[in-house]
Coordinates of C-alpha atoms in Angstrom, one line a residue:
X11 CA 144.4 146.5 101.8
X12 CA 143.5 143.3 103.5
X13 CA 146.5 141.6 104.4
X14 CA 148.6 144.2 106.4
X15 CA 150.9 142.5 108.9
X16 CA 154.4 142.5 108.3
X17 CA 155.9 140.0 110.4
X18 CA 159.7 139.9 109.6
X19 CA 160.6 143.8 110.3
X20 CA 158.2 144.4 113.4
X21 CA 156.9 148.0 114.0
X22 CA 155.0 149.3 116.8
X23 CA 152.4 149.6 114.3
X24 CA 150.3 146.4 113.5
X25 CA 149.6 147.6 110.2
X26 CA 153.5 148.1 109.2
X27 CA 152.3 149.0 105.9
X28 CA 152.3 152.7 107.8
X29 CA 155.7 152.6 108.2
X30 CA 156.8 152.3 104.5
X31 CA 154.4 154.9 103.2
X32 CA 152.6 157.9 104.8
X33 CA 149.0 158.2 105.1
X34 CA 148.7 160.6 107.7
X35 CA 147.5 162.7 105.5
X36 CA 144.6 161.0 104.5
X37 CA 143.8 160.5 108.8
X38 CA 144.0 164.2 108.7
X39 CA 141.3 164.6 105.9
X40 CA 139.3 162.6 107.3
X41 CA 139.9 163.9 111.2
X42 CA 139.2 167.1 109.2
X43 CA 136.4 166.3 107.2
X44 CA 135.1 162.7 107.8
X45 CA 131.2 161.6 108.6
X46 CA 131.6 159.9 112.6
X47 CA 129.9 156.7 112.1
X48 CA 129.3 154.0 114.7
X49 CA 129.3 150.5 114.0
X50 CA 128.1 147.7 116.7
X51 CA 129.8 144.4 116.5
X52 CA 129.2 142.2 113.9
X53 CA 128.3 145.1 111.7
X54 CA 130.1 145.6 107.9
X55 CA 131.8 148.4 106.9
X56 CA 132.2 146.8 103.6
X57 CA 130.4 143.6 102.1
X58 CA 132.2 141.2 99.9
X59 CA 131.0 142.0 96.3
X60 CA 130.3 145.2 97.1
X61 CA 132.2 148.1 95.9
X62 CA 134.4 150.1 98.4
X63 CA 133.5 153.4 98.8
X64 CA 134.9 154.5 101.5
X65 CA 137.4 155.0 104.0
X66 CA 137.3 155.1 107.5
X67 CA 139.6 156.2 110.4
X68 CA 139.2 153.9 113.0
X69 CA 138.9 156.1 115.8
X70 CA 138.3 153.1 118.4
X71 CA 137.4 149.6 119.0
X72 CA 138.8 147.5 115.9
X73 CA 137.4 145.7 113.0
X74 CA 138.5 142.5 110.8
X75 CA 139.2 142.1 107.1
X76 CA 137.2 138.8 106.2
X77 CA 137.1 136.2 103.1
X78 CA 134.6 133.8 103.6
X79 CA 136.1 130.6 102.5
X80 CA 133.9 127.6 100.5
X81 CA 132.4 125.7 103.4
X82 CA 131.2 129.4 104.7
X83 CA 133.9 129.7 107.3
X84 CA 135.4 132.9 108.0
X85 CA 139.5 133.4 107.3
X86 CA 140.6 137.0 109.0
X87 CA 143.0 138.1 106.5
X88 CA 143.9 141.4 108.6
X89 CA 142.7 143.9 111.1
X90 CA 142.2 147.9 111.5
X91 CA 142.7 148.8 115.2
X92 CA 142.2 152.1 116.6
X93 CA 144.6 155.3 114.2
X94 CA 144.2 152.5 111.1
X95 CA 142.4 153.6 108.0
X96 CA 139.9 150.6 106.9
X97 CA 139.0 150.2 103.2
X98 CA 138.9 147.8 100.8
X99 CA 141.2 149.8 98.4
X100 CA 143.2 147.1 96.7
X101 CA 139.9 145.9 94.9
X102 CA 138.3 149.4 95.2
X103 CA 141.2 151.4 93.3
X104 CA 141.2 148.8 90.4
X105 CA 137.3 149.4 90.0
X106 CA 136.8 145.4 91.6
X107 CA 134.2 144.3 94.2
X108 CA 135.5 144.1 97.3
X109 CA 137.2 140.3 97.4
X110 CA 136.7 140.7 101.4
X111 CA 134.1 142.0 104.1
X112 CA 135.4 144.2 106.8
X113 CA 133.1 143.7 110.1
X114 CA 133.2 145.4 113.5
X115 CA 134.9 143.0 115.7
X116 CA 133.9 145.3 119.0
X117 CA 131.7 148.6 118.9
X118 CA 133.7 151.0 116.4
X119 CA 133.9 154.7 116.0
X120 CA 134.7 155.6 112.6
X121 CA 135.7 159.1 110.7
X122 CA 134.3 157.9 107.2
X123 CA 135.1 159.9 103.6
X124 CA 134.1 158.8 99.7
X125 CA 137.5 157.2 99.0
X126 CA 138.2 158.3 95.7
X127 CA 137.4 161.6 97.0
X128 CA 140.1 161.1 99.7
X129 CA 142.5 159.4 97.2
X130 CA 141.9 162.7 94.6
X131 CA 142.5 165.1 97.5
X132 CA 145.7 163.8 99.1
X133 CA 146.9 162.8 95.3
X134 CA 147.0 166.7 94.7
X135 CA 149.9 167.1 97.0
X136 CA 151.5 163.5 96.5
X137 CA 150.7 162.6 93.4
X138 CA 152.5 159.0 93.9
X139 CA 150.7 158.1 96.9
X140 CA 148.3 155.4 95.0
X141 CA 151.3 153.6 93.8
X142 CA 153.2 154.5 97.1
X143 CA 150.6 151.9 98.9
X144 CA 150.3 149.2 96.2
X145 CA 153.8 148.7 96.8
X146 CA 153.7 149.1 100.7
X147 CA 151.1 146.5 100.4
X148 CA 153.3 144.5 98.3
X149 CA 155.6 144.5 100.8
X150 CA 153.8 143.4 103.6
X151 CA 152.3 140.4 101.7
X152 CA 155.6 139.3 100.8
X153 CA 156.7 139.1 104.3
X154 CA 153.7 137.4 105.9
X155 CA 154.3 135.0 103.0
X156 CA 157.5 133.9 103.6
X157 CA 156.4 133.7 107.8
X158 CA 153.7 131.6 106.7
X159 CA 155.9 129.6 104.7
X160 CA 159.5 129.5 106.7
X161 CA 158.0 129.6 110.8
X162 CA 155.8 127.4 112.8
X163 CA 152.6 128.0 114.1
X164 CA 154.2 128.3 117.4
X165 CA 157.2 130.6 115.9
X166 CA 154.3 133.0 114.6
X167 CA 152.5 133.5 117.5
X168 CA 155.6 133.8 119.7
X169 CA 157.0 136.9 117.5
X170 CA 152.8 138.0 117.0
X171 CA 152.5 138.3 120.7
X172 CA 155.9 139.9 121.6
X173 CA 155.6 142.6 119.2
X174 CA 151.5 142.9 119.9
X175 CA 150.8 142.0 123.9
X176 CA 148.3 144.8 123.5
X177 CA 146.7 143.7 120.3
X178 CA 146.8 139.7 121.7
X179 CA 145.2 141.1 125.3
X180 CA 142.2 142.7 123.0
X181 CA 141.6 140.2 120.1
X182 CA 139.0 137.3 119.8
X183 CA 140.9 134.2 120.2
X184 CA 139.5 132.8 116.9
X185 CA 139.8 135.4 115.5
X186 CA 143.7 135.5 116.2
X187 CA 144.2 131.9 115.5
X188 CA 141.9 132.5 112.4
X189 CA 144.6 134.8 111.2
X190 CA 147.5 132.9 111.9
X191 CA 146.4 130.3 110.6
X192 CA 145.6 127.8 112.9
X193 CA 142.7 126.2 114.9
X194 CA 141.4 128.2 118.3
X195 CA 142.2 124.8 120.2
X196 CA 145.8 125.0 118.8
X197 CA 146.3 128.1 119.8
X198 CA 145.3 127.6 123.1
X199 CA 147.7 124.8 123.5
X200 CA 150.4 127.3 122.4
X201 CA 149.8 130.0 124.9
X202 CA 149.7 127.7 127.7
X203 CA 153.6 126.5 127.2

């Protein structure tokens, strides 16, 4: 889970990948049963190579998903805003380190649980829910693909920031431009026409 926007169908969710499957009730285990954790910015919830452990409900503030390309530059490949679940579970549910860091982009207030112990416990009542969010995820890939591929940089952030004035009011501008894919100084340009 580390690419989670779904640009072509738009959703008042940012993380659309809610929409096609239902966690709710792993945000209820862990409303119900989760560790609160606070993490100041620039603190990880996960370190790349590290394996995922947990999941957190993001309870407020928001957090990036991070690869950290060759030259040591960071690439924010998604975001957990306040209601998300953050975890690295793609990598984490195939036994993998963790391909990405997630890292507190403000202060964040967190409802943390062992993830396979979450996973287990919601898998007792919907046993299909692991494959249930490989293919949500699937699906949200898939569409930022094709955006990436068939839109401008301009046509992205137009349809970002009318389904997201909220999220685009809150978010680091590098870190925005970071994930759509263009330079901070082009994205500046953009919102100024």
């Amino acid at each position: 889970h580390y690419i989670t926007f779904r640009v072509s169908i738009m959703s008042d969710k940012f993380n659309s990948y809610n929409d096609m499957v239902d966690l709710s009730p792993l945000a209820d285990l862990c409303l119900r049963e989760g560790n609160p954790l606070r993490y100041e910015r620039g603190d990880y919830l996960l370190h790349h190579g590290d394996r995922g452990r947990y999941i957190a409900l993001v309870l407020s503030g928001y957090c990036r998903y991070v690869m950290t390309r060759d030259d040591g530059t960071e690439a924010v490949v998604g975001l957990a805003l306040k209601g998300d679940l953050a975890t690295g579970f793609s990598d984490a549910m195939r036994g993998r380190p963790s391909r990405i860091s997630i890292i507190a982009s403000t202060r964040v207030d967190v409802l943390q649980l062992p993830l396979v112990y979450a996973m287990d416990t919601v898998a007792e009542t919907n046993p299909g829910i692991r494959g249930q969010m490989f293919e949500a995820l699937s699906g949200t890939l898939y569409e930022r693909m094709l955006d990436l591929y068939g839109m401008s940089a301009t046509q992205r952030y137009r349809k970002f920031a009318s389904a997201y004035p909220d999220i685009v009011a809150q978010i680091q501008t590098q870190e925005l431009a970071s994930y759509l894919q263009i330079t901070p100084q082009h994205l500046r340009r953009i919102k100024k026409s």
